[in-house]
Amino acid sequence: MIDCIATAYATKNNEAINQLIQLLSKEQGDGQSPIMAYEQMLKPRDAALVNGYLLHYLDYDDVHSDVRGHATSVIIPTLIAVSNQNKQSYRHFLDSYIIGVEVTARIGRTIGKNHYESGWHSSSTIGIIGATVASAHYLNLDIETIANAIGIAISEMSGLRAQFGTDVKPLHIGLAAQKAYMAVKYSESKIITGHKDMLPALFETYSELFYMPDNIMRTDTEPWAIVNPGLWFKKYPCCSANYHAIDAVMALQSKFNIEIDNIEQINVTFPSQGDAALKYTRPINGLEGRFSVEYVIATLLINNRLTMEDFFENNIDSNIQKLMTKVHRNYNDEIIPKTNALPKGRYTIVEIKTKSGETLRERVDAPKGSPNNPLSTEELVGKLSTFSTKHARNIQNLFNVTDTDELITYIVTGGY
């Protein structure tokens, strides 16, 4: 929740989000459901859309490697929408969230890598199911009603990775949250009834196995997905697939005096498909740069840091553009990832070859922020403080929350 609130407030006063709120208010009217980091309220279904959109807008939200994407930014908006009309204990809210993460992660880990690599935006396609189950559990719906809601959500799945680097990518998350909310409402009200055993159809359609595996269900001996592998919290507003390379470059910068004019070539080595999300080799702006290892490496080498502004829709500096041309991607499946590698089976090696004949090399398997190299609570509160000092100053209020009314009050006001 600390990271989720920090991510929301990082988007405060963003013009694109302001315009979306204004459009929905004009088209649908205002309501009583809160928008995170904004004063205006909308109807619950529209608030779920906006909250999902803004939480993913900067690509600054947490990641779960089993999902190969973002679960929180779909689940939390649906839970806020349903909880604002139905007060429950904060523990029940968190239980519902944890169940949503578990469902999303277990589908993500069993559906197979081809779902993502063939072009689907799994945060959206799989996330809608987790958000639906989380909200249905929150409302204490019966099994038949939950099954019907899952069936509706599966029919609503959408989102293609081809939209990465545009505003439609975060819209996927907002739409998934909105659809999850409505799937639960359709089912709860008994208005729409469909097939209640749609998970086999999901796997037959989207999985490389073409059938639902037995291990989709969690056993009593397995850890919860929110614990193992756990959530990955971001230090930079860009795709987490860049993070191994970012840490590698920062390590090289701390060890060596790297002169830009002395760089001959930069080689970046991944396992096959380890860079699937990094679709831009020559981005034209910072927004596309979120999904470009060439951009983050060149920007970090030239500026010695990464900032929020580096990932806005600004033109890329000519010096960064020039250095990007020296970055080359390579793939090697014979290199064995370390046991602590996250995502599992992943690593990145950065080699900088200089004109003077040196080769500077650094390998990273578990970047900072990932569960095996996590941010501390203090670092997460520091991220929150950057975007809302009031929330960070009153952080103890969040730890003392007992019900969802108090939670929403803290999110909206930063205190009581």
GROMACS .gro file of C-alpha atoms in nm:
model
  416
    1MET     CA    1   0.000   0.000   0.000
    2ILE     CA    2   0.291   0.236   0.071
    3ASP     CA    3   0.429   0.188  -0.278
    4CYS     CA    4   0.083   0.199  -0.437
    5ILE     CA    5   0.005   0.536  -0.275
    6ALA     CA    6   0.350   0.671  -0.367
    7THR     CA    7   0.298   0.568  -0.729
    8ALA     CA    8  -0.045   0.732  -0.738
    9TYR     CA    9   0.082   1.063  -0.600
   10ALA     CA   10   0.371   1.061  -0.847
   11THR     CA   11   0.108   1.125  -1.116
   12LYS     CA   12  -0.061   1.415  -0.937
   13ASN     CA   13  -0.161   1.704  -1.167
   14ASN     CA   14  -0.066   1.512  -1.480
   15GLU     CA   15  -0.253   1.677  -1.766
   16ALA     CA   16  -0.346   1.353  -1.942
   17ILE     CA   17  -0.504   1.219  -1.623
   18ASN     CA   18  -0.679   1.551  -1.558
   19GLN     CA   19  -0.832   1.537  -1.904
   20LEU     CA   20  -0.948   1.177  -1.859
   21ILE     CA   21  -1.118   1.267  -1.530
   22GLN     CA   22  -1.286   1.566  -1.694
   23LEU     CA   23  -1.407   1.353  -1.986
   24LEU     CA   24  -1.557   1.086  -1.762
   25SER     CA   25  -1.715   1.349  -1.538
   26LYS     CA   26  -1.875   1.513  -1.842
   27GLU     CA   27  -1.991   1.187  -1.999
   28GLN     CA   28  -2.093   0.992  -1.688
   29GLY     CA   29  -2.127   1.250  -1.413
   30ASP     CA   30  -1.951   1.272  -1.078
   31GLY     CA   31  -1.991   1.018  -0.800
   32GLN     CA   32  -1.871   0.923  -0.454
   33SER     CA   33  -1.576   0.699  -0.538
   34PRO     CA   34  -1.230   0.852  -0.478
   35ILE     CA   35  -0.956   0.908  -0.734
   36MET     CA   36  -0.616   0.847  -0.578
   37ALA     CA   37  -0.414   1.172  -0.551
   38TYR     CA   38  -0.703   1.378  -0.692
   39GLU     CA   39  -0.986   1.565  -0.522
   40GLN     CA   40  -1.259   1.485  -0.772
   41MET     CA   41  -1.478   1.175  -0.728
   42LEU     CA   42  -1.643   0.965  -0.996
   43LYS     CA   43  -1.885   0.679  -1.021
   44PRO     CA   44  -1.720   0.354  -0.900
   45ARG     CA   45  -1.670   0.198  -1.245
   46ASP     CA   46  -1.508   0.517  -1.374
   47ALA     CA   47  -1.300   0.562  -1.060
   48ALA     CA   48  -1.167   0.207  -1.107
   49LEU     CA   49  -1.066   0.295  -1.463
   50VAL     CA   50  -0.891   0.619  -1.365
   51ASN     CA   51  -0.716   0.468  -1.064
   52GLY     CA   52  -0.583   0.180  -1.274
   53TYR     CA   53  -0.476   0.423  -1.546
   54LEU     CA   54  -0.291   0.656  -1.312
   55LEU     CA   55  -0.125   0.379  -1.111
   56HIS     CA   56   0.033   0.242  -1.428
   57TYR     CA   57   0.072   0.570  -1.615
   58LEU     CA   58   0.441   0.619  -1.528
   59ASP     CA   59   0.527   0.247  -1.525
   60TYR     CA   60   0.635   0.308  -1.165
   61ASP     CA   61   0.406   0.047  -1.004
   62ASP     CA   62   0.512  -0.282  -0.851
   63VAL     CA   63   0.571  -0.600  -1.052
   64HIS     CA   64   0.518  -0.970  -0.989
   65SER     CA   65   0.748  -1.193  -1.192
   66ASP     CA   66   0.497  -1.480  -1.211
   67VAL     CA   67   0.256  -1.243  -1.386
   68ARG     CA   68   0.532  -1.096  -1.598
   69GLY     CA   69   0.362  -0.769  -1.519
   70HIS     CA   70   0.160  -0.569  -1.272
   71ALA     CA   71  -0.111  -0.708  -1.045
   72THR     CA   72  -0.152  -0.439  -0.779
   73SER     CA   73  -0.254  -0.166  -1.022
   74VAL     CA   74  -0.551  -0.370  -1.139
   75ILE     CA   75  -0.653  -0.519  -0.803
   76ILE     CA   76  -0.636  -0.213  -0.574
   77PRO     CA   77  -0.859   0.012  -0.795
   78THR     CA   78  -1.133  -0.252  -0.803
   79LEU     CA   79  -1.109  -0.303  -0.427
   80ILE     CA   80  -1.129   0.071  -0.360
   81ALA     CA   81  -1.437   0.092  -0.584
   82VAL     CA   82  -1.621  -0.190  -0.407
   83SER     CA   83  -1.503  -0.099  -0.057
   84ASN     CA   84  -1.617   0.262  -0.087
   85GLN     CA   85  -1.974   0.132  -0.098
   86ASN     CA   86  -1.924  -0.154   0.147
   87LYS     CA   87  -1.722  -0.093   0.463
   88GLN     CA   88  -1.518  -0.389   0.582
   89SER     CA   89  -1.216  -0.441   0.806
   90TYR     CA   90  -0.877  -0.345   0.670
   91ARG     CA   91  -0.766  -0.703   0.732
   92HIS     CA   92  -1.044  -0.828   0.504
   93PHE     CA   93  -0.935  -0.573   0.240
   94LEU     CA   94  -0.576  -0.702   0.259
   95ASP     CA   95  -0.692  -1.064   0.254
   96SER     CA   96  -0.887  -0.988  -0.064
   97TYR     CA   97  -0.584  -0.820  -0.219
   98ILE     CA   98  -0.357  -1.114  -0.131
   99ILE     CA   99  -0.607  -1.358  -0.285
  100GLY     CA  100  -0.617  -1.141  -0.599
  101VAL     CA  101  -0.238  -1.150  -0.627
  102GLU     CA  102  -0.239  -1.527  -0.573
  103VAL     CA  103  -0.494  -1.590  -0.848
  104THR     CA  104  -0.312  -1.360  -1.090
  105ALA     CA  105   0.026  -1.518  -1.012
  106ARG     CA  106  -0.092  -1.878  -1.037
  107ILE     CA  107  -0.252  -1.820  -1.376
  108GLY     CA  108   0.058  -1.629  -1.482
  109ARG     CA  109   0.298  -1.905  -1.385
  110THR     CA  110   0.091  -2.186  -1.539
  111ILE     CA  111  -0.030  -2.026  -1.861
  112GLY     CA  112   0.321  -2.038  -2.006
  113LYS     CA  113   0.561  -1.781  -2.145
  114ASN     CA  114   0.410  -1.784  -2.494
  115HIS     CA  115   0.107  -1.590  -2.376
  116TYR     CA  116   0.322  -1.283  -2.310
  117GLU     CA  117   0.581  -1.343  -2.580
  118SER     CA  118   0.316  -1.386  -2.850
  119GLY     CA  119   0.194  -1.032  -2.781
  120TRP     CA  120  -0.057  -1.029  -2.496
  121HIS     CA  121  -0.025  -0.770  -2.218
  122SER     CA  122  -0.052  -1.013  -1.927
  123SER     CA  123  -0.097  -0.739  -1.664
  124SER     CA  124  -0.430  -0.669  -1.832
  125THR     CA  125  -0.536  -1.009  -1.962
  126ILE     CA  126  -0.455  -1.204  -1.646
  127GLY     CA  127  -0.488  -0.914  -1.403
  128ILE     CA  128  -0.861  -0.877  -1.469
  129ILE     CA  129  -0.920  -1.228  -1.331
  130GLY     CA  130  -0.725  -1.163  -1.011
  131ALA     CA  131  -0.902  -0.831  -0.958
  132THR     CA  132  -1.240  -0.998  -1.012
  133VAL     CA  133  -1.171  -1.270  -0.756
  134ALA     CA  134  -1.031  -1.014  -0.507
  135SER     CA  135  -1.345  -0.801  -0.533
  136ALA     CA  136  -1.578  -1.102  -0.519
  137HIS     CA  137  -1.405  -1.226  -0.205
  138TYR     CA  138  -1.426  -0.878  -0.052
  139LEU     CA  139  -1.803  -0.880  -0.108
  140ASN     CA  140  -1.828  -1.233   0.040
  141LEU     CA  141  -2.004  -1.365  -0.270
  142ASP     CA  142  -2.096  -1.732  -0.292
  143ILE     CA  143  -1.908  -1.979  -0.509
  144GLU     CA  144  -2.159  -1.980  -0.796
  145THR     CA  145  -2.158  -1.600  -0.814
  146ILE     CA  146  -1.778  -1.586  -0.805
  147ALA     CA  147  -1.752  -1.849  -1.079
  148ASN     CA  148  -1.994  -1.654  -1.296
  149ALA     CA  149  -1.794  -1.333  -1.240
  150ILE     CA  150  -1.472  -1.512  -1.341
  151GLY     CA  151  -1.642  -1.632  -1.659
  152ILE     CA  152  -1.748  -1.277  -1.745
  153ALA     CA  153  -1.399  -1.144  -1.672
  154ILE     CA  154  -1.234  -1.406  -1.894
  155SER     CA  155  -1.466  -1.301  -2.178
  156GLU     CA  156  -1.354  -0.939  -2.126
  157MET     CA  157  -0.978  -1.008  -2.138
  158SER     CA  158  -0.786  -0.775  -2.369
  159GLY     CA  159  -0.461  -0.583  -2.420
  160LEU     CA  160  -0.171  -0.618  -2.665
  161ARG     CA  161   0.195  -0.541  -2.598
  162ALA     CA  162   0.203  -0.360  -2.931
  163GLN     CA  163   0.073  -0.058  -2.736
  164PHE     CA  164   0.380  -0.041  -2.508
  165GLY     CA  165   0.532   0.305  -2.516
  166THR     CA  166   0.194   0.478  -2.554
  167ASP     CA  167  -0.082   0.597  -2.321
  168VAL     CA  168  -0.290   0.296  -2.423
  169LYS     CA  169  -0.064   0.067  -2.215
  170PRO     CA  170  -0.181   0.218  -1.882
  171LEU     CA  171  -0.532   0.238  -2.026
  172HIS     CA  172  -0.519  -0.144  -2.048
  173ILE     CA  173  -0.480  -0.152  -1.670
  174GLY     CA  174  -0.762   0.095  -1.613
  175LEU     CA  175  -0.995  -0.096  -1.841
  176ALA     CA  176  -0.906  -0.425  -1.671
  177ALA     CA  177  -0.989  -0.274  -1.331
  178GLN     CA  178  -1.317  -0.133  -1.463
  179LYS     CA  179  -1.414  -0.460  -1.631
  180ALA     CA  180  -1.331  -0.657  -1.316
  181TYR     CA  181  -1.553  -0.427  -1.112
  182MET     CA  182  -1.839  -0.463  -1.359
  183ALA     CA  183  -1.795  -0.841  -1.389
  184VAL     CA  184  -1.852  -0.868  -1.015
  185LYS     CA  185  -2.148  -0.628  -1.026
  186TYR     CA  186  -2.312  -0.810  -1.318
  187SER     CA  187  -2.278  -1.138  -1.134
  188GLU     CA  188  -2.370  -1.010  -0.787
  189SER     CA  189  -2.692  -0.858  -0.919
  190LYS     CA  190  -2.781  -1.178  -1.112
  191ILE     CA  191  -2.831  -0.966  -1.424
  192ILE     CA  192  -2.598  -1.162  -1.653
  193THR     CA  193  -2.530  -1.534  -1.630
  194GLY     CA  194  -2.284  -1.731  -1.836
  195HIS     CA  195  -2.075  -2.047  -1.817
  196LYS     CA  196  -1.925  -2.094  -1.472
  197ASP     CA  197  -1.636  -2.317  -1.572
  198MET     CA  198  -1.437  -2.091  -1.800
  199LEU     CA  199  -1.084  -2.153  -1.670
  200PRO     CA  200  -1.038  -2.459  -1.896
  201ALA     CA  201  -1.145  -2.248  -2.193
  202LEU     CA  202  -0.897  -1.980  -2.085
  203PHE     CA  203  -0.607  -2.225  -2.096
  204GLU     CA  204  -0.727  -2.393  -2.413
  205THR     CA  205  -0.730  -2.054  -2.586
  206TYR     CA  206  -0.431  -1.871  -2.439
  207SER     CA  207  -0.194  -2.134  -2.299
  208GLU     CA  208   0.088  -2.305  -2.486
  209LEU     CA  209  -0.033  -2.630  -2.321
  210PHE     CA  210  -0.387  -2.594  -2.461
  211TYR     CA  211  -0.531  -2.743  -2.141
  212MET     CA  212  -0.562  -2.641  -1.777
  213PRO     CA  213  -0.278  -2.793  -1.572
  214ASP     CA  214  -0.343  -2.960  -1.238
  215ASN     CA  215  -0.103  -2.732  -1.051
  216ILE     CA  216  -0.304  -2.413  -1.105
  217MET     CA  217  -0.447  -2.466  -0.756
  218ARG     CA  218  -0.232  -2.383  -0.455
  219THR     CA  219  -0.156  -2.663  -0.207
  220ASP     CA  220  -0.114  -2.625   0.168
  221THR     CA  221   0.261  -2.688   0.138
  222GLU     CA  222   0.325  -2.408  -0.113
  223PRO     CA  223   0.405  -2.048  -0.011
  224TRP     CA  224   0.174  -1.768  -0.113
  225ALA     CA  225   0.286  -1.587  -0.427
  226ILE     CA  226   0.295  -1.254  -0.245
  227VAL     CA  227   0.568  -1.408  -0.025
  228ASN     CA  228   0.754  -1.620  -0.278
  229PRO     CA  229   0.867  -1.483  -0.516
  230GLY     CA  230   0.699  -1.169  -0.380
  231LEU     CA  231   0.649  -0.821  -0.519
  232TRP     CA  232   0.909  -0.612  -0.699
  233PHE     CA  233   0.908  -0.240  -0.614
  234LYS     CA  234   1.048   0.014  -0.857
  235LYS     CA  235   1.313   0.279  -0.806
  236TYR     CA  236   1.273   0.418  -1.159
  237PRO     CA  237   0.963   0.487  -1.372
  238CYS     CA  238   1.047   0.245  -1.651
  239CYS     CA  239   1.003  -0.120  -1.743
  240SER     CA  240   1.155  -0.357  -1.488
  241ALA     CA  241   1.322  -0.551  -1.771
  242ASN     CA  242   1.569  -0.259  -1.779
  243TYR     CA  243   1.660  -0.290  -1.412
  244HIS     CA  244   1.934  -0.552  -1.445
  245ALA     CA  245   2.114  -0.332  -1.699
  246ILE     CA  246   2.062  -0.018  -1.488
  247ASP     CA  247   2.224  -0.181  -1.185
  248ALA     CA  248   2.507  -0.316  -1.401
  249VAL     CA  249   2.586   0.027  -1.546
  250MET     CA  250   2.568   0.191  -1.202
  251ALA     CA  251   2.812  -0.069  -1.068
  252LEU     CA  252   3.051  -0.001  -1.355
  253GLN     CA  253   3.025   0.373  -1.297
  254SER     CA  254   3.115   0.325  -0.931
  255LYS     CA  255   3.422   0.116  -1.021
  256PHE     CA  256   3.558   0.298  -1.324
  257ASN     CA  257   3.595   0.646  -1.464
  258ILE     CA  258   3.400   0.591  -1.785
  259GLU     CA  259   3.464   0.856  -2.050
  260ILE     CA  260   3.186   0.876  -2.307
  261ASP     CA  261   3.424   0.965  -2.592
  262ASN     CA  262   3.630   0.654  -2.513
  263ILE     CA  263   3.340   0.411  -2.555
  264GLU     CA  264   3.373   0.194  -2.865
  265GLN     CA  265   3.079  -0.042  -2.814
  266ILE     CA  266   2.834  -0.156  -2.545
  267ASN     CA  267   2.717  -0.516  -2.550
  268VAL     CA  268   2.410  -0.620  -2.351
  269THR     CA  269   2.351  -0.994  -2.314
  270PHE     CA  270   2.016  -1.150  -2.219
  271PRO     CA  271   1.874  -1.501  -2.220
  272SER     CA  272   1.637  -1.555  -2.513
  273GLN     CA  273   1.325  -1.335  -2.475
  274GLY     CA  274   1.474  -1.174  -2.164
  275ASP     CA  275   1.421  -0.840  -2.337
  276ALA     CA  276   1.075  -0.915  -2.481
  277ALA     CA  277   0.923  -0.610  -2.311
  278LEU     CA  278   1.202  -0.380  -2.434
  279LYS     CA  279   1.056  -0.334  -2.780
  280TYR     CA  280   1.235  -0.010  -2.875
  281THR     CA  281   1.597  -0.015  -2.988
  282ARG     CA  282   1.578   0.341  -3.122
  283PRO     CA  283   1.309   0.522  -2.921
  284ILE     CA  284   1.207   0.869  -3.033
  285ASN     CA  285   1.111   1.001  -2.688
  286GLY     CA  286   1.134   0.921  -2.320
  287LEU     CA  287   0.796   0.749  -2.319
  288GLU     CA  288   0.923   0.489  -2.565
  289GLY     CA  289   1.250   0.499  -2.373
  290ARG     CA  290   1.080   0.327  -2.079
  291PHE     CA  291   1.094   0.015  -2.293
  292SER     CA  292   1.446   0.052  -2.433
  293VAL     CA  293   1.765  -0.081  -2.275
  294GLU     CA  294   1.963   0.128  -2.525
  295TYR     CA  295   1.800   0.444  -2.394
  296VAL     CA  296   1.839   0.375  -2.024
  297ILE     CA  297   2.205   0.277  -2.061
  298ALA     CA  298   2.292   0.581  -2.274
  299THR     CA  299   2.099   0.820  -2.048
  300LEU     CA  300   2.258   0.681  -1.733
  301LEU     CA  301   2.610   0.693  -1.877
  302ILE     CA  302   2.575   1.053  -1.994
  303ASN     CA  303   2.375   1.200  -1.705
  304ASN     CA  304   2.499   0.970  -1.425
  305ARG     CA  305   2.138   0.933  -1.304
  306LEU     CA  306   1.783   0.860  -1.413
  307THR     CA  307   1.501   1.104  -1.337
  308MET     CA  308   1.125   1.115  -1.381
  309GLU     CA  309   1.168   1.363  -1.664
  310ASP     CA  310   1.388   1.119  -1.859
  311PHE     CA  311   1.078   0.908  -1.923
  312PHE     CA  312   0.834   1.176  -2.030
  313GLU     CA  313   0.729   1.235  -2.390
  314ASN     CA  314   1.026   1.461  -2.458
  315ASN     CA  315   1.262   1.449  -2.752
  316ILE     CA  316   1.583   1.259  -2.683
  317ASP     CA  317   1.907   1.456  -2.656
  318SER     CA  318   2.135   1.412  -2.957
  319ASN     CA  319   2.426   1.289  -2.741
  320ILE     CA  320   2.205   1.015  -2.598
  321GLN     CA  321   2.085   0.926  -2.947
  322LYS     CA  322   2.446   0.896  -3.064
  323LEU     CA  323   2.547   0.673  -2.773
  324MET     CA  324   2.242   0.450  -2.823
  325THR     CA  325   2.378   0.345  -3.162
  326LYS     CA  326   2.675   0.186  -2.983
  327VAL     CA  327   2.452  -0.043  -2.774
  328HIS     CA  328   2.406  -0.393  -2.915
  329ARG     CA  329   2.187  -0.673  -2.782
  330ASN     CA  330   2.307  -1.034  -2.764
  331TYR     CA  331   2.145  -1.356  -2.642
  332ASN     CA  332   2.303  -1.654  -2.472
  333ASP     CA  333   2.109  -1.950  -2.333
  334GLU     CA  334   2.423  -2.137  -2.230
  335ILE     CA  335   2.485  -1.896  -1.942
  336ILE     CA  336   2.327  -2.039  -1.628
  337PRO     CA  337   2.120  -1.788  -1.426
  338LYS     CA  338   2.197  -1.777  -1.055
  339THR     CA  339   1.965  -1.938  -0.804
  340ASN     CA  340   1.851  -1.595  -0.680
  341ALA     CA  341   1.775  -1.467  -1.031
  342LEU     CA  342   1.455  -1.268  -1.071
  343PRO     CA  343   1.257  -1.310  -1.278
  344LYS     CA  344   1.351  -1.679  -1.263
  345GLY     CA  345   1.595  -1.771  -1.538
  346ARG     CA  346   1.690  -1.412  -1.616
  347TYR     CA  347   2.016  -1.219  -1.605
  348THR     CA  348   2.174  -0.927  -1.788
  349ILE     CA  349   2.541  -0.870  -1.865
  350VAL     CA  350   2.668  -0.527  -1.971
  351GLU     CA  351   3.008  -0.502  -2.138
  352ILE     CA  352   3.160  -0.166  -2.225
  353LYS     CA  353   3.446  -0.187  -2.474
  354THR     CA  354   3.669   0.118  -2.487
  355LYS     CA  355   3.876   0.260  -2.769
  356SER     CA  356   4.182   0.213  -2.548
  357GLY     CA  357   4.128  -0.165  -2.548
  358GLU     CA  358   3.961  -0.224  -2.211
  359THR     CA  359   3.650  -0.435  -2.156
  360LEU     CA  360   3.444  -0.337  -1.852
  361ARG     CA  361   3.196  -0.608  -1.755
  362GLU     CA  362   2.917  -0.640  -1.497
  363ARG     CA  363   2.647  -0.903  -1.451
  364VAL     CA  364   2.322  -0.868  -1.254
  365ASP     CA  365   2.073  -1.146  -1.180
  366ALA     CA  366   1.864  -0.988  -0.900
  367PRO     CA  367   1.839  -0.610  -0.938
  368LYS     CA  368   1.766  -0.371  -0.654
  369GLY     CA  369   1.395  -0.362  -0.575
  370SER     CA  370   1.333  -0.723  -0.676
  371PRO     CA  371   1.228  -0.960  -0.396
  372ASN     CA  372   1.576  -1.114  -0.369
  373ASN     CA  373   1.732  -0.768  -0.341
  374PRO     CA  374   1.442  -0.574  -0.192
  375LEU     CA  375   1.380  -0.215  -0.102
  376SER     CA  376   1.346  -0.165   0.272
  377THR     CA  377   1.033  -0.019   0.432
  378GLU     CA  378   1.236   0.297   0.492
  379GLU     CA  379   1.321   0.317   0.120
  380LEU     CA  380   0.955   0.270   0.028
  381VAL     CA  381   0.853   0.544   0.270
  382GLY     CA  382   1.126   0.757   0.111
  383LYS     CA  383   0.965   0.704  -0.230
  384LEU     CA  384   0.632   0.809  -0.078
  385SER     CA  385   0.794   1.117   0.080
  386THR     CA  386   0.922   1.228  -0.261
  387PHE     CA  387   0.567   1.264  -0.391
  388SER     CA  388   0.363   1.330  -0.076
  389THR     CA  389   0.540   1.446   0.237
  390LYS     CA  390   0.208   1.449   0.423
  391HIS     CA  391   0.146   1.079   0.366
  392ALA     CA  392   0.501   0.992   0.462
  393ARG     CA  393   0.491   1.211   0.772
  394ASN     CA  394   0.169   1.041   0.881
  395ILE     CA  395   0.276   0.690   0.778
  396GLN     CA  396   0.187   0.552   1.119
  397ASN     CA  397  -0.176   0.627   1.037
  398LEU     CA  398  -0.159   0.365   0.762
  399PHE     CA  399  -0.023   0.106   1.004
  400ASN     CA  400  -0.307   0.189   1.245
  401VAL     CA  401  -0.590   0.161   0.989
  402THR     CA  402  -0.866  -0.074   1.108
  403ASP     CA  403  -1.131  -0.046   0.834
  404THR     CA  404  -1.171   0.058   0.474
  405ASP     CA  405  -1.323   0.395   0.557
  406GLU     CA  406  -1.004   0.484   0.746
  407LEU     CA  407  -0.792   0.349   0.459
  408ILE     CA  408  -0.971   0.567   0.202
  409THR     CA  409  -0.941   0.868   0.432
  410TYR     CA  410  -0.565   0.813   0.459
  411ILE     CA  411  -0.527   0.766   0.081
  412VAL     CA  412  -0.727   1.081   0.002
  413THR     CA  413  -0.604   1.315   0.278
  414GLY     CA  414  -0.273   1.172   0.399
  415GLY     CA  415  -0.402   1.169   0.755
  416TYR     CA  416  -0.713   1.210   0.966
   0.00000   0.00000   0.00000
